[in-house]
């Protein structure tokens, strides 16, 4: 696969979240805000990691669109996460406005279905002074890297303040259950992103899943069979190989069923992207002969809620039949 440019300039801004906000104040090439935005462009062009891609717009320099690839070792691995960005008219005195494209899924405590991103650096969450937006030093690059590292992290449940008060070990079981839900929702987000790609990223999306789709399918298989903890497929292959023959991770029935459904949807969409899936079958295969283990109930309840959200977002949730009037 040819190396992509992490920063690029495009023309079609018609589906941008902030397109309706007037951008006339950014046209003066001698203004301080114009010069500051050009500085941001240069920083992005030179310093973006290979896992973050940004598009700027020819006619609206105040707008950006970014996609972050979920990192290995997290329940978001190999997923795509899109953000629309707008520089306010008083930038950099105030931080940029950011909208997360959720596709109807709440897969992280800091990322809301309505697009709100909670982050101290954006002044949308409380934090120490050093964590807040600083007009003299903060940048868009810093925001994007913070979202990738601090929000889309290994154990996102602990982003919630309530779970940071006591020792983390107390909530490890709930954290693992949350990771299961986050992975499932990441899979369905991928399905929706392929079905309805954002403008200027349609080829990027297809190319990404042609290249990485097999990893998500293989991860579904490993997680369903209890060989790898959710989020860690391919993260440390040596460690996994050393323990896979002796350790079987408990997998709840509801999570296994969720994985089967997610796998089925992913397989279909990856084929449409042109992915080579000769080593995979249409339905997720779960090894027989292993004694099924029931979960402690936490995983089951969370996954049931997650599947309800998925069906609702995909338009599959049926309305309850109205009760007939008694005669």
Tab-separated table of C-alpha atoms in Angstrom:
chain	number	residue	atom	x	y	z
A	1	UNK	CA	0.000	0.000	0.000
A	2	UNK	CA	1.344	3.427	-1.004
A	3	UNK	CA	2.194	5.779	1.842
A	4	UNK	CA	-0.578	8.301	2.435
A	5	UNK	CA	-0.052	11.974	3.184
A	6	UNK	CA	-1.032	12.611	6.794
A	7	UNK	CA	-1.926	16.217	5.937
A	8	UNK	CA	-3.732	17.180	2.742
A	9	UNK	CA	-5.679	20.048	1.182
A	10	UNK	CA	-9.134	19.329	-0.296
A	11	UNK	CA	-11.904	21.397	-1.877
A	12	UNK	CA	-15.273	19.809	-0.994
A	13	UNK	CA	-16.354	21.095	2.427
A	14	UNK	CA	-20.098	20.602	1.917
A	15	UNK	CA	-20.666	17.978	4.634
A	16	UNK	CA	-18.511	19.594	7.318
A	17	UNK	CA	-20.260	19.993	10.658
A	18	UNK	CA	-19.347	23.692	10.943
A	19	UNK	CA	-19.865	24.717	7.314
A	20	UNK	CA	-22.787	26.999	8.263
A	21	UNK	CA	-20.596	29.129	10.538
A	22	UNK	CA	-19.391	32.171	8.606
A	23	UNK	CA	-15.669	32.178	7.861
A	24	UNK	CA	-15.250	35.646	6.332
A	25	UNK	CA	-12.918	36.833	9.087
A	26	UNK	CA	-10.262	34.343	7.974
A	27	UNK	CA	-9.759	35.700	4.438
A	28	UNK	CA	-7.369	38.517	5.310
A	29	UNK	CA	-3.957	36.994	4.657
A	30	UNK	CA	-2.288	39.718	6.736
A	31	UNK	CA	-4.361	39.106	9.866
A	32	UNK	CA	-2.885	37.461	12.961
A	33	UNK	CA	-5.458	34.665	12.937
A	34	UNK	CA	-4.651	33.787	9.320
A	35	UNK	CA	-0.955	33.596	10.160
A	36	UNK	CA	-1.673	31.482	13.247
A	37	UNK	CA	-3.745	29.001	11.240
A	38	UNK	CA	-1.000	28.737	8.611
A	39	UNK	CA	1.385	27.983	11.476
A	40	UNK	CA	-0.970	25.212	12.661
A	41	UNK	CA	-1.001	23.754	9.136
A	42	UNK	CA	2.798	23.608	9.075
A	43	UNK	CA	2.930	21.942	12.487
A	44	UNK	CA	0.437	19.299	11.351
A	45	UNK	CA	2.195	18.720	8.035
A	46	UNK	CA	5.550	18.124	9.720
A	47	UNK	CA	4.555	16.330	12.914
A	48	UNK	CA	1.425	14.209	12.460
A	49	UNK	CA	2.003	10.544	13.371
A	50	UNK	CA	1.102	7.820	10.870
A	51	UNK	CA	-2.080	7.088	12.841
A	52	UNK	CA	-3.664	10.560	12.475
A	53	UNK	CA	-4.741	12.128	9.173
A	54	UNK	CA	-5.992	15.668	8.646
A	55	UNK	CA	-7.682	17.432	5.724
A	56	UNK	CA	-7.697	21.223	5.437
A	57	UNK	CA	-10.015	23.061	3.032
A	58	UNK	CA	-9.051	25.370	0.196
A	59	UNK	CA	-11.996	27.766	0.596
A	60	UNK	CA	-12.382	27.562	4.377
A	61	UNK	CA	-9.065	27.680	6.190
A	62	UNK	CA	-10.939	27.757	9.501
A	63	UNK	CA	-12.127	24.153	9.008
A	64	UNK	CA	-10.323	20.833	9.393
A	65	UNK	CA	-11.378	17.208	9.382
A	66	UNK	CA	-9.293	14.606	11.197
A	67	UNK	CA	-9.383	10.833	11.483
A	68	UNK	CA	-7.620	8.944	14.264
A	69	UNK	CA	-6.786	5.250	13.909
A	70	UNK	CA	-7.380	3.359	17.151
A	71	UNK	CA	-4.117	2.240	18.746
A	72	UNK	CA	-3.032	-1.339	19.411
A	73	UNK	CA	-3.487	-2.403	23.005
A	74	UNK	CA	-6.857	-0.643	23.292
A	75	UNK	CA	-10.433	-1.789	22.549
A	76	UNK	CA	-10.383	0.774	19.701
A	77	UNK	CA	-7.571	-0.861	17.750
A	78	UNK	CA	-7.844	-0.552	13.953
A	79	UNK	CA	-11.067	1.467	14.164
A	80	UNK	CA	-11.503	4.905	12.573
A	81	UNK	CA	-12.633	7.942	14.563
A	82	UNK	CA	-13.580	11.138	12.717
A	83	UNK	CA	-13.592	14.686	14.071
A	84	UNK	CA	-14.659	17.980	12.468
A	85	UNK	CA	-12.744	21.010	13.705
A	86	UNK	CA	-13.369	24.750	13.484
A	87	UNK	CA	-11.099	27.610	14.525
A	88	UNK	CA	-13.211	30.246	16.338
A	89	UNK	CA	-12.976	33.892	15.237
A	90	UNK	CA	-10.904	34.753	18.333
A	91	UNK	CA	-8.472	31.850	17.925
A	92	UNK	CA	-6.145	31.101	19.688
A	93	UNK	CA	-7.623	32.952	22.665
A	94	UNK	CA	-10.192	30.177	22.799
A	95	UNK	CA	-9.684	26.503	21.837
A	96	UNK	CA	-11.010	25.042	18.585
A	97	UNK	CA	-14.533	23.662	18.355
A	98	UNK	CA	-14.576	19.910	17.778
A	99	UNK	CA	-17.394	17.586	16.738
A	100	UNK	CA	-17.019	13.809	16.957
A	101	UNK	CA	-18.840	11.737	14.313
A	102	UNK	CA	-20.363	9.100	16.589
A	103	UNK	CA	-22.713	7.381	14.106
A	104	UNK	CA	-25.048	7.024	17.076
A	105	UNK	CA	-22.660	5.043	19.297
A	106	UNK	CA	-21.373	5.994	22.759
A	107	UNK	CA	-18.141	4.015	22.863
A	108	UNK	CA	-16.159	6.187	25.264
A	109	UNK	CA	-17.002	8.234	28.380
A	110	UNK	CA	-15.496	11.349	26.758
A	111	UNK	CA	-17.159	10.998	23.342
A	112	UNK	CA	-20.898	11.672	23.279
A	113	UNK	CA	-23.391	10.584	20.650
A	114	UNK	CA	-24.227	14.255	19.963
A	115	UNK	CA	-20.591	14.859	19.001
A	116	UNK	CA	-19.369	16.540	22.188
A	117	UNK	CA	-15.741	15.799	23.097
A	118	UNK	CA	-14.941	16.148	26.814
A	119	UNK	CA	-11.308	17.128	27.204
A	120	UNK	CA	-9.597	19.555	29.566
A	121	UNK	CA	-7.472	20.892	26.712
A	122	UNK	CA	-10.671	21.963	24.919
A	123	UNK	CA	-12.053	23.564	28.095
A	124	UNK	CA	-14.980	21.136	27.900
A	125	UNK	CA	-13.910	19.369	31.092
A	126	UNK	CA	-12.398	20.443	34.386
A	127	UNK	CA	-8.678	20.149	34.876
A	128	UNK	CA	-5.540	21.719	36.267
A	129	UNK	CA	-4.347	24.969	34.739
A	130	UNK	CA	-1.523	23.138	32.967
A	131	UNK	CA	-4.102	20.802	31.363
A	132	UNK	CA	-6.319	23.591	30.006
A	133	UNK	CA	-6.016	25.439	26.698
A	134	UNK	CA	-3.096	27.864	26.631
A	135	UNK	CA	-3.307	30.434	23.767
A	136	UNK	CA	0.453	30.819	23.727
A	137	UNK	CA	1.425	27.166	23.402
A	138	UNK	CA	-1.534	24.838	22.741
A	139	UNK	CA	-2.061	23.506	19.205
A	140	UNK	CA	-4.440	21.379	17.149
A	141	UNK	CA	-1.762	18.685	16.990
A	142	UNK	CA	-1.701	18.574	20.785
A	143	UNK	CA	-5.491	18.191	20.851
A	144	UNK	CA	-5.512	15.291	18.382
A	145	UNK	CA	-2.665	13.434	20.073
A	146	UNK	CA	-4.413	13.913	23.443
A	147	UNK	CA	-7.638	12.414	22.111
A	148	UNK	CA	-5.746	9.411	20.788
A	149	UNK	CA	-3.656	8.835	23.913
A	150	UNK	CA	-5.852	10.060	26.775
A	151	UNK	CA	-9.376	9.373	25.489
A	152	UNK	CA	-9.081	6.342	23.193
A	153	UNK	CA	-6.917	4.542	25.713
A	154	UNK	CA	-6.366	1.051	27.097
A	155	UNK	CA	-8.967	1.254	29.880
A	156	UNK	CA	-11.479	3.987	28.975
A	157	UNK	CA	-13.833	3.292	31.869
A	158	UNK	CA	-11.311	5.019	34.122
A	159	UNK	CA	-11.800	8.235	32.146
A	160	UNK	CA	-14.877	8.584	34.336
A	161	UNK	CA	-13.946	10.489	37.525
A	162	UNK	CA	-16.106	8.223	39.691
A	163	UNK	CA	-13.903	5.227	38.900
A	164	UNK	CA	-10.693	7.051	39.776
A	165	UNK	CA	-11.630	7.812	43.395
A	166	UNK	CA	-10.910	4.319	44.733
A	167	UNK	CA	-8.284	1.794	43.765
A	168	UNK	CA	-8.557	0.792	40.106
A	169	UNK	CA	-8.318	-2.893	41.027
A	170	UNK	CA	-11.819	-2.715	42.526
A	171	UNK	CA	-13.300	-1.916	39.105
A	172	UNK	CA	-11.147	-4.144	36.878
A	173	UNK	CA	-14.016	-6.557	36.129
A	174	UNK	CA	-16.290	-3.702	35.131
A	175	UNK	CA	-13.459	-2.173	33.096
A	176	UNK	CA	-13.045	-5.388	31.106
A	177	UNK	CA	-16.798	-5.476	30.468
A	178	UNK	CA	-16.675	-1.864	29.281
A	179	UNK	CA	-13.814	-2.746	26.925
A	180	UNK	CA	-15.930	-5.517	25.434
A	181	UNK	CA	-18.743	-3.078	24.729
A	182	UNK	CA	-16.296	-0.488	23.344
A	183	UNK	CA	-14.835	-3.026	20.920
A	184	UNK	CA	-18.251	-4.127	19.688
A	185	UNK	CA	-19.300	-0.506	19.140
A	186	UNK	CA	-16.007	0.204	17.370
A	187	UNK	CA	-16.834	-2.640	14.976
A	188	UNK	CA	-20.288	-1.262	14.246
A	189	UNK	CA	-18.856	2.225	13.822
A	190	UNK	CA	-16.596	0.732	11.153
A	191	UNK	CA	-19.643	-0.757	9.437
A	192	UNK	CA	-21.375	2.631	9.358
A	193	UNK	CA	-18.222	4.453	8.234
A	194	UNK	CA	-17.929	2.106	5.253
A	195	UNK	CA	-21.618	2.487	4.413
A	196	UNK	CA	-21.609	6.277	4.728
A	197	UNK	CA	-18.041	7.571	4.385
A	198	UNK	CA	-17.406	11.251	5.011
A	199	UNK	CA	-16.469	13.336	1.977
A	200	UNK	CA	-12.847	13.252	0.842
A	201	UNK	CA	-12.195	10.188	3.023
A	202	UNK	CA	-14.138	7.565	1.050
A	203	UNK	CA	-11.043	6.075	-0.602
A	204	UNK	CA	-9.091	6.343	2.648
A	205	UNK	CA	-11.770	4.309	4.456
A	206	UNK	CA	-11.817	1.579	1.801
A	207	UNK	CA	-8.041	1.391	1.698
A	208	UNK	CA	-7.747	1.232	5.476
A	209	UNK	CA	-10.152	-1.683	5.822
A	210	UNK	CA	-8.701	-3.478	2.816
A	211	UNK	CA	-5.405	-3.316	4.678
A	212	UNK	CA	-6.608	-3.827	8.292
A	213	UNK	CA	-10.015	-5.465	8.036
A	214	UNK	CA	-8.563	-8.950	8.453
A	215	UNK	CA	-7.107	-7.857	11.806
A	216	UNK	CA	-10.555	-6.958	13.165
A	217	UNK	CA	-12.015	-10.253	11.926
A	218	UNK	CA	-9.157	-12.239	13.462
A	219	UNK	CA	-9.546	-10.283	16.699
A	220	UNK	CA	-13.262	-11.172	16.843
A	221	UNK	CA	-12.289	-14.842	16.521
A	222	UNK	CA	-9.609	-14.671	19.222
A	223	UNK	CA	-11.812	-12.759	21.649
A	224	UNK	CA	-14.797	-15.083	21.095
A	225	UNK	CA	-12.643	-18.126	21.799
A	226	UNK	CA	-11.094	-16.630	24.928
A	227	UNK	CA	-7.530	-16.723	23.660
A	228	UNK	CA	-6.778	-12.998	24.011
A	229	UNK	CA	-8.087	-10.276	26.293
A	230	UNK	CA	-10.129	-7.663	24.398
A	231	UNK	CA	-7.909	-4.955	22.961
A	232	UNK	CA	-4.695	-6.953	22.932
A	233	UNK	CA	-4.944	-8.963	19.713
A	234	UNK	CA	-1.567	-8.629	17.970
A	235	UNK	CA	-0.341	-6.157	20.603
A	236	UNK	CA	2.321	-8.396	22.109
A	237	UNK	CA	2.474	-11.558	20.037
A	238	UNK	CA	5.306	-13.134	22.055
A	239	UNK	CA	3.423	-12.810	25.332
A	240	UNK	CA	0.204	-14.090	23.761
A	241	UNK	CA	1.962	-17.089	22.234
A	242	UNK	CA	3.533	-18.052	25.549
A	243	UNK	CA	0.268	-18.137	27.448
A	244	UNK	CA	-2.360	-19.008	24.815
A	245	UNK	CA	-1.954	-22.753	25.277
A	246	UNK	CA	-2.588	-22.673	28.995
A	247	UNK	CA	-4.888	-19.732	29.699
A	248	UNK	CA	-8.499	-19.511	28.562
A	249	UNK	CA	-10.220	-16.206	29.218
A	250	UNK	CA	-13.819	-16.425	30.372
A	251	UNK	CA	-16.184	-15.184	27.654
A	252	UNK	CA	-19.820	-14.419	28.405
A	253	UNK	CA	-22.523	-15.818	26.126
A	254	UNK	CA	-23.810	-12.333	25.333
A	255	UNK	CA	-20.363	-11.054	24.334
A	256	UNK	CA	-19.783	-14.083	22.135
A	257	UNK	CA	-23.112	-13.524	20.391
A	258	UNK	CA	-22.305	-9.821	19.966
A	259	UNK	CA	-18.992	-10.762	18.386
A	260	UNK	CA	-20.727	-13.156	15.992
A	261	UNK	CA	-23.119	-10.420	14.847
A	262	UNK	CA	-20.352	-7.829	14.545
A	263	UNK	CA	-18.140	-10.254	12.616
A	264	UNK	CA	-20.946	-11.031	10.163
A	265	UNK	CA	-21.527	-7.337	9.446
A	266	UNK	CA	-17.816	-6.557	9.192
A	267	UNK	CA	-17.172	-9.452	6.818
A	268	UNK	CA	-19.833	-8.232	4.408
A	269	UNK	CA	-18.601	-4.628	4.458
A	270	UNK	CA	-14.934	-5.592	4.096
A	271	UNK	CA	-15.759	-7.632	1.013
A	272	UNK	CA	-17.440	-4.580	-0.496
A	273	UNK	CA	-14.229	-2.624	0.204
A	274	UNK	CA	-12.312	-5.175	-1.833
A	275	UNK	CA	-10.535	-6.825	1.092
A	276	UNK	CA	-8.953	-10.234	0.490
A	277	UNK	CA	-10.636	-12.548	2.975
A	278	UNK	CA	-9.722	-15.994	1.637
A	279	UNK	CA	-8.635	-17.104	5.111
A	280	UNK	CA	-11.972	-16.167	6.667
A	281	UNK	CA	-15.508	-17.542	6.497
A	282	UNK	CA	-18.770	-15.594	6.553
A	283	UNK	CA	-19.743	-16.687	10.067
A	284	UNK	CA	-17.568	-16.493	13.158
A	285	UNK	CA	-16.386	-19.936	14.211
A	286	UNK	CA	-16.336	-20.683	17.921
A	287	UNK	CA	-14.402	-23.755	18.970
A	288	UNK	CA	-16.580	-26.589	20.236
A	289	UNK	CA	-15.677	-28.877	23.094
A	290	UNK	CA	-14.913	-26.085	25.524
A	291	UNK	CA	-17.189	-25.925	28.491
A	292	UNK	CA	-19.194	-22.723	28.420
A	293	UNK	CA	-18.637	-20.498	31.376
A	294	UNK	CA	-21.261	-18.090	32.563
A	295	UNK	CA	-20.160	-14.574	33.389
A	296	UNK	CA	-20.804	-12.775	36.647
A	297	UNK	CA	-23.677	-10.840	35.090
A	298	UNK	CA	-21.846	-7.532	34.672
A	299	UNK	CA	-20.652	-8.348	31.155
A	300	UNK	CA	-24.036	-9.715	30.102
A	301	UNK	CA	-26.014	-6.681	31.202
A	302	UNK	CA	-23.601	-4.223	29.595
A	303	UNK	CA	-23.531	-6.146	26.311
A	304	UNK	CA	-27.336	-6.368	26.187
A	305	UNK	CA	-27.529	-2.588	26.533
A	306	UNK	CA	-24.888	-2.213	23.855
A	307	UNK	CA	-26.775	-4.429	21.409
A	308	UNK	CA	-29.903	-2.365	22.003
A	309	UNK	CA	-27.964	0.782	21.096
A	310	UNK	CA	-26.519	-0.904	18.002
A	311	UNK	CA	-29.914	-2.026	16.719
A	312	UNK	CA	-31.317	1.434	17.330
A	313	UNK	CA	-28.438	3.136	15.504
A	314	UNK	CA	-28.718	0.739	12.568
A	315	UNK	CA	-32.491	1.129	12.432
A	316	UNK	CA	-33.099	-2.506	13.329
A	317	UNK	CA	-34.812	-2.080	16.675
A	318	UNK	CA	-38.468	-2.970	16.422
A	319	UNK	CA	-41.107	-1.010	18.224
A	320	UNK	CA	-42.955	-2.852	20.933
A	321	UNK	CA	-46.325	-4.068	19.863
A	322	UNK	CA	-49.100	-2.048	21.294
A	323	UNK	CA	-51.203	-3.924	23.757
A	324	UNK	CA	-54.681	-4.675	22.563
A	325	UNK	CA	-57.448	-2.933	24.433
A	326	UNK	CA	-59.288	-5.321	26.704
A	327	UNK	CA	-62.921	-5.935	25.770
